Coordinates of C-alpha atoms and ligand atoms in Angstrom, one line a residue:
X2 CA 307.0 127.3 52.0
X3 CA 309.1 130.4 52.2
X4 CA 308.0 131.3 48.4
X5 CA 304.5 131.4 50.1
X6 CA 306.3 133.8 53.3
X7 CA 307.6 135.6 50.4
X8 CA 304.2 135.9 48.4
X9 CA 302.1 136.8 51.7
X10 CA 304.6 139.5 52.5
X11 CA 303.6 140.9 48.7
X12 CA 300.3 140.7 49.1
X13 CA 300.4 142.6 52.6
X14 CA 302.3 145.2 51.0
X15 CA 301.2 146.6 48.0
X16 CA 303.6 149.7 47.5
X17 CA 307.5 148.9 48.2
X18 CA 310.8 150.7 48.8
X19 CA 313.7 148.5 47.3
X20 CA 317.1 148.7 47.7
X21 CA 318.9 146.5 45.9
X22 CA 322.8 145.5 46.0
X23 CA 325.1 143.5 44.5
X24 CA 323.9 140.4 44.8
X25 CA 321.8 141.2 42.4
X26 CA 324.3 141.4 39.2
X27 CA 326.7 138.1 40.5
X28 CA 324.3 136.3 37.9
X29 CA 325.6 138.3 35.1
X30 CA 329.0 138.0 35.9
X31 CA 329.7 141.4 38.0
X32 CA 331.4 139.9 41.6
X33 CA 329.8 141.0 45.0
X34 CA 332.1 143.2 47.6
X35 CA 331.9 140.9 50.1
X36 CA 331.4 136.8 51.5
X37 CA 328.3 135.4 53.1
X38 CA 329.8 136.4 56.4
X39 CA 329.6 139.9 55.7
X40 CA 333.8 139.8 55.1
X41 CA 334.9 142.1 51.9
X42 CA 336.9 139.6 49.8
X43 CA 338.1 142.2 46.8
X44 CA 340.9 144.1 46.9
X45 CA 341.7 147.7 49.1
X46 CA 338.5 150.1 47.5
X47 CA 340.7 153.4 46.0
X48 CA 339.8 156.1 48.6
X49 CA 338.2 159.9 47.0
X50 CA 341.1 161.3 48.9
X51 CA 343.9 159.1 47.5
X52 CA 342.4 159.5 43.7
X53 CA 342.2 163.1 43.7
X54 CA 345.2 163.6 45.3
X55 CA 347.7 161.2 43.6
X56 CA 348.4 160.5 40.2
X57 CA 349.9 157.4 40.0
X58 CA 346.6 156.1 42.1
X59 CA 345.0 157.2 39.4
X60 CA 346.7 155.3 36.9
X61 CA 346.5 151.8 38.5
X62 CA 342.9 152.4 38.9
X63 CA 342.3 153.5 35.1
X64 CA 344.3 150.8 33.8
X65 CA 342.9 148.6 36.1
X66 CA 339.2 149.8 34.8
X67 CA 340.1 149.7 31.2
X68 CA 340.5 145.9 31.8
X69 CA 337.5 145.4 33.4
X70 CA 335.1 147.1 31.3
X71 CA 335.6 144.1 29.4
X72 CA 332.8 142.8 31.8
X73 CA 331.5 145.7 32.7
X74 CA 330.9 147.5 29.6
X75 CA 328.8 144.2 28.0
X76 CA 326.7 143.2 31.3
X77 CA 323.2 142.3 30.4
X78 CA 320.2 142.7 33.1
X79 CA 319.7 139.1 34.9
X80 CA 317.0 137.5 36.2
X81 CA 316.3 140.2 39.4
X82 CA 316.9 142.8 37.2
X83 CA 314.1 141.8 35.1
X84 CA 312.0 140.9 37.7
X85 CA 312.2 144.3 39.6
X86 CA 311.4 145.9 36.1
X87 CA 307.9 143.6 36.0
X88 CA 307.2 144.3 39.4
X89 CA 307.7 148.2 38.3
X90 CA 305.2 147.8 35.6
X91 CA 302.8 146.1 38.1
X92 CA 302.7 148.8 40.1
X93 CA 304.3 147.3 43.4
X94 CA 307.3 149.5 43.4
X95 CA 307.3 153.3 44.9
X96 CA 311.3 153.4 44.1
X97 CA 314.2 150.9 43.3
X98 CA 317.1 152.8 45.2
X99 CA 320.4 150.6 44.0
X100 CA 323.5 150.6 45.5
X101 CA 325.0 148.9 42.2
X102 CA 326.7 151.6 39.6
X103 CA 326.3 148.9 36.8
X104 CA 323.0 150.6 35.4
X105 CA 321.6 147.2 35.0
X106 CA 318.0 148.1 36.5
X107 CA 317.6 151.0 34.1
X108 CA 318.8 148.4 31.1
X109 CA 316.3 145.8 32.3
X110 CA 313.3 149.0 32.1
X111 CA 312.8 150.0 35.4
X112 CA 312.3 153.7 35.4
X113 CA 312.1 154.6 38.8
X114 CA 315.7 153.5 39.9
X115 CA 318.1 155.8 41.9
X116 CA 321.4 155.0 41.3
X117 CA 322.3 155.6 45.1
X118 CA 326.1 155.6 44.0
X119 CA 326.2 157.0 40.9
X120 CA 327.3 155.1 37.2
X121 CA 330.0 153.6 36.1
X122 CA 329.2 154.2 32.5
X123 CA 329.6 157.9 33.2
X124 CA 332.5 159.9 33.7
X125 CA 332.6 163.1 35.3
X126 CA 335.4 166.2 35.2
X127 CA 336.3 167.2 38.1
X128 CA 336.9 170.9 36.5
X129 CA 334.5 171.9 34.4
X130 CA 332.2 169.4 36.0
X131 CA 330.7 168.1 32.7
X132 CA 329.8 164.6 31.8
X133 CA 331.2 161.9 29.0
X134 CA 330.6 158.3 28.4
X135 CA 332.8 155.7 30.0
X136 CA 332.7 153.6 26.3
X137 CA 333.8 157.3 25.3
X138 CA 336.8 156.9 27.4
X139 CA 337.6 153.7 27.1
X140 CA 338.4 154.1 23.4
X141 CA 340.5 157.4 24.1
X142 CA 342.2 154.6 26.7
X143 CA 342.7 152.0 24.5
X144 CA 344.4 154.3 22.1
X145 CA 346.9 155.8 23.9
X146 CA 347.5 152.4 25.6
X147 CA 348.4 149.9 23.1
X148 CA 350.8 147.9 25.7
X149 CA 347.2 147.8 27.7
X150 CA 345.3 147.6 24.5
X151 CA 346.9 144.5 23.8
X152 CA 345.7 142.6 27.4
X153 CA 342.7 144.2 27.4
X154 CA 342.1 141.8 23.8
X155 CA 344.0 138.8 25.2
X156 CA 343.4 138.5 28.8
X157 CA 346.0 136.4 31.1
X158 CA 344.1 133.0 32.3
X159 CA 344.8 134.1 36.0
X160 CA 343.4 137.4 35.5
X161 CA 344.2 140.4 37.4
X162 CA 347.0 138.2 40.0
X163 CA 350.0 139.8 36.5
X164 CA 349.1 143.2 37.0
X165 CA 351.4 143.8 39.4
X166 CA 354.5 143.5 37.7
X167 CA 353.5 146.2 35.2
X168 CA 354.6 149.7 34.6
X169 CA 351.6 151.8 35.4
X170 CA 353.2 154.7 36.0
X171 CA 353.8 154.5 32.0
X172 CA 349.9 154.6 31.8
X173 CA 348.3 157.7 30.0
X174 CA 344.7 158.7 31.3
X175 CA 343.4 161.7 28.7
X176 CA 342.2 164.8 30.3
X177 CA 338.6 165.9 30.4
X178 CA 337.6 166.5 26.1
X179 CA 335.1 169.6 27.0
X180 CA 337.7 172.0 28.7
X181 CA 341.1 170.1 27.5
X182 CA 342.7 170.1 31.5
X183 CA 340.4 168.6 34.1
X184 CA 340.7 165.8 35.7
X185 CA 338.1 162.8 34.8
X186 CA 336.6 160.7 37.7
X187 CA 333.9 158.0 37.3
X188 CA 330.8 159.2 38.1
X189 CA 330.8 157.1 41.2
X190 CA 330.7 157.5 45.2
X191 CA 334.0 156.6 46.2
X192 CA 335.0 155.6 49.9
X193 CA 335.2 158.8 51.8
X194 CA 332.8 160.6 49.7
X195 CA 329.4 161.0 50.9
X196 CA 325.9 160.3 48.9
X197 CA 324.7 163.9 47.1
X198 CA 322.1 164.9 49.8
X199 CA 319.5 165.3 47.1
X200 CA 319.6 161.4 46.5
X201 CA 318.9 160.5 49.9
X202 CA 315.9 162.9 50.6
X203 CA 314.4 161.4 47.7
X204 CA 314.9 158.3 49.1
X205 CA 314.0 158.8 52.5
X206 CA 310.5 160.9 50.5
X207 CA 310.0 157.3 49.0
X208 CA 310.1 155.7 51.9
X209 CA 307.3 157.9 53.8
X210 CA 305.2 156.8 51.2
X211 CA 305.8 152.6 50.7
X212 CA 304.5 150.4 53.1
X213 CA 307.4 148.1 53.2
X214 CA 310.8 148.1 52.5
X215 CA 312.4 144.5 50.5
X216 CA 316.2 144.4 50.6
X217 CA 317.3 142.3 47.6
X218 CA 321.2 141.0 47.4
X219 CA 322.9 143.2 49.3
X220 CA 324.5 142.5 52.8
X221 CA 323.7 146.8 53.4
X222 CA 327.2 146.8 55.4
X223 CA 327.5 150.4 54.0
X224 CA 326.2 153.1 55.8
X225 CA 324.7 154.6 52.6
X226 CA 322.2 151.9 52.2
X227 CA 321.4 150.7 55.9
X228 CA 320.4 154.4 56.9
X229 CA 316.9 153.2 54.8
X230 CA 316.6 149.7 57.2
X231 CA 317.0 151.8 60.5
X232 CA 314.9 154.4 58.9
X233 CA 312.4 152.3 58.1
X234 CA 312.4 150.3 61.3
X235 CA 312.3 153.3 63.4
X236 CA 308.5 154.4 61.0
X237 CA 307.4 150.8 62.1
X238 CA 307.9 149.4 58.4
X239 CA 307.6 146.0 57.8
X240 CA 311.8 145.4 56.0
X241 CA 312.7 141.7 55.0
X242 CA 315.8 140.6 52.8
X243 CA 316.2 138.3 49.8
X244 CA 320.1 137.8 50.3
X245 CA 322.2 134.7 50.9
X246 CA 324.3 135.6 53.5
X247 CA 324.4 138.0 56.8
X248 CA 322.9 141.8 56.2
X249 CA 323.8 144.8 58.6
X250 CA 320.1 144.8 59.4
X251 CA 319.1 141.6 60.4
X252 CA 318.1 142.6 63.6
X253 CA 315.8 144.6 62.0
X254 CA 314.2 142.2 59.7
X255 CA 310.5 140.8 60.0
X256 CA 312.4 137.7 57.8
X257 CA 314.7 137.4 55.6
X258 CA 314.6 134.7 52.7
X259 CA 318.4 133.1 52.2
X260 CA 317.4 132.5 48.5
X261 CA 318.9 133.2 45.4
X262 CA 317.2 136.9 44.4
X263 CA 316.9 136.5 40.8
X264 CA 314.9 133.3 41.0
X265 CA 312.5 134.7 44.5
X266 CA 311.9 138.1 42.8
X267 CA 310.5 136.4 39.4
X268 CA 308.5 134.3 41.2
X269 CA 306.7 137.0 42.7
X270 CA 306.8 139.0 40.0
X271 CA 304.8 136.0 37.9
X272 CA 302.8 135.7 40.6
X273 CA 301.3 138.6 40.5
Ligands
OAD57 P1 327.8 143.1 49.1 O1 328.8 142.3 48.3 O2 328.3 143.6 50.4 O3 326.6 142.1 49.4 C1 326.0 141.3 48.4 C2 325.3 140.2 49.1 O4 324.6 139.5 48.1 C3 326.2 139.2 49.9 O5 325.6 139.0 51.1 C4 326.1 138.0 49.0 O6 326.3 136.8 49.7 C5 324.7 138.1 48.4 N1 324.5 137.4 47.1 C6 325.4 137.2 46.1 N2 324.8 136.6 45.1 C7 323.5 136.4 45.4 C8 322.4 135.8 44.8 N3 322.4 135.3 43.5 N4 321.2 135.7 45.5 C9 321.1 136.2 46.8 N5 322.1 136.8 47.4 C10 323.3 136.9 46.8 O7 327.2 144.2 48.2 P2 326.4 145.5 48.5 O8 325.6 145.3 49.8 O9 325.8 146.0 47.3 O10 329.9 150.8 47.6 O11 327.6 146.5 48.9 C11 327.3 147.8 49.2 C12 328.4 148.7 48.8 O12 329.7 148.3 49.3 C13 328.6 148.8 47.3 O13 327.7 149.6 46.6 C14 330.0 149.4 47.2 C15 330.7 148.6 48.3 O14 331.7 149.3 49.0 C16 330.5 151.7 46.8 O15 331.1 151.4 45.7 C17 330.4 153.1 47.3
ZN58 ZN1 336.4 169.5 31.9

């Protein structure tokens, strides 16, 4: 019954804006931001202002990261990911805009994805403003870290809940390699740092030319990403959501399917 809703909607609407969040990746390990009820449940986000402007912030969040890329840095696409790539080949998709950083769409083969929020597998100087790898990084972390090194290898059973009690001011984050002195930051939008303007005229281009717009695992709480549903609702464009849980644009939606999005977006995309 709703598969068919789902299918119907397809068929009505050939060419699609998607913007896709993270409900999306959960399958393959990477948690969401926030609960069915729209409620964040991870820790405090590090602010742009409070990493650029305090060093010690910057520690906790490197050391935390080095941890982490353990799932991070070995994510494989899931099921949506895969999906959305078929769908791409079919033809259905005028632009996959993601909110994720995780690069898992461009893994999976879809080619035209805009990473809304930037990478997390690329780091940026905030100097010289050149580019480096995050794996890059990570083993220039690693080695300079070997107290780190070492729980990065073993990890404690309850996870990050021990990091508290260590010393991270003792933790060394390299400076930029290209000019020896800048500052690195992960090529990602922080809190209080806007999306680069160029990213969301392309999007908003894209979205003149769909005829729908499918929101897929993502509750769009952010700004960033809901600016597309109100645009789209104020062009008269049909906009429904694949998502378990509430979304920011609900009122907005011509349906929304509470489905898992892996399994509803390969169904259409075998479908077709
Ligand atoms: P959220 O965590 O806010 O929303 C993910 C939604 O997916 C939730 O409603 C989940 O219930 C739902 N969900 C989880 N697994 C699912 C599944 N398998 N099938 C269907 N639904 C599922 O994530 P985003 O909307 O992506 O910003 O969050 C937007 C931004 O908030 C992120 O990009 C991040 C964060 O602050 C930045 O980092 C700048
Ligand atoms: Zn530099």
């Amino acid at each position: 019954m709703t598969e068919q809703l789902l299918a119907d909607w397809f068929a009505a609407h050939p060419r699609l804006l998607v913007i896709t969040g993270a409900g999306c990746s959960t399958e393959v390990g990477i948690p969401d931001y926030r609960d069915e009820q729209g409620q964040w449940k991870r820790p405090q986000p590090v602010t742009y202002q409070a990493f650029m402007g305090d060093a010690l912030v910057r520690k906790r969040y490197w050391a935390r990261s080095m941890l982490g890329w353990r799932v991070m840095g070995q994510a494989q696409p899931g099921r949506a990911h895969r999906a959305l790539a078929l769908l791409e080949q079919q033809g259905r998709i005028e632009l996959l805009i993601t909110q994720n950083v995780d690069g898992l769409h461009s893994a999976a083969g879809s080619r035209s994805s805009l990473d809304l929020h930037g990478r997390i597998d690329t780091v940026r100087c905030m100097d010289c403003g050149r580019r480096l790898a995050r794996s890059q990084l990570q083993q220039s972390l690693l080695a300079r870290n070997p107290h780190w090194a070492q729980l990065y290898a073993a990890p404690a059973p309850d996870g990050d809940a021990d990091l508290e009690h260590e010393n991270f001011s003792a933790f060394e984050v390299p400076a930029c390699p290209h000019c020896s002195t800048g500052m690195l930051k992960p090529d990602v939008v922080f809190y209080g740092e806007s999306v680069p303007r160029e990213r969301v005229e392309q999007a908003m281009a894209a979205l003149e030319r769909a005829d729908g717009l499918l929101i897929a695992g993502s509750s769009l709480m952010v700004y960033s990403g809901f600016r597309f549903a109100q645009a789209a609702a104020r062009q008269g464009k049909s906009l429904i959501a694949i998502n378990q849980g509430v979304t920011r644009a609900d009122d907005l939606l011509e349906f929304k399917l509470e489905m898992d999005v892996g399994q509803a977006l390969l169904s259409m995309a075998r479908a077709t």
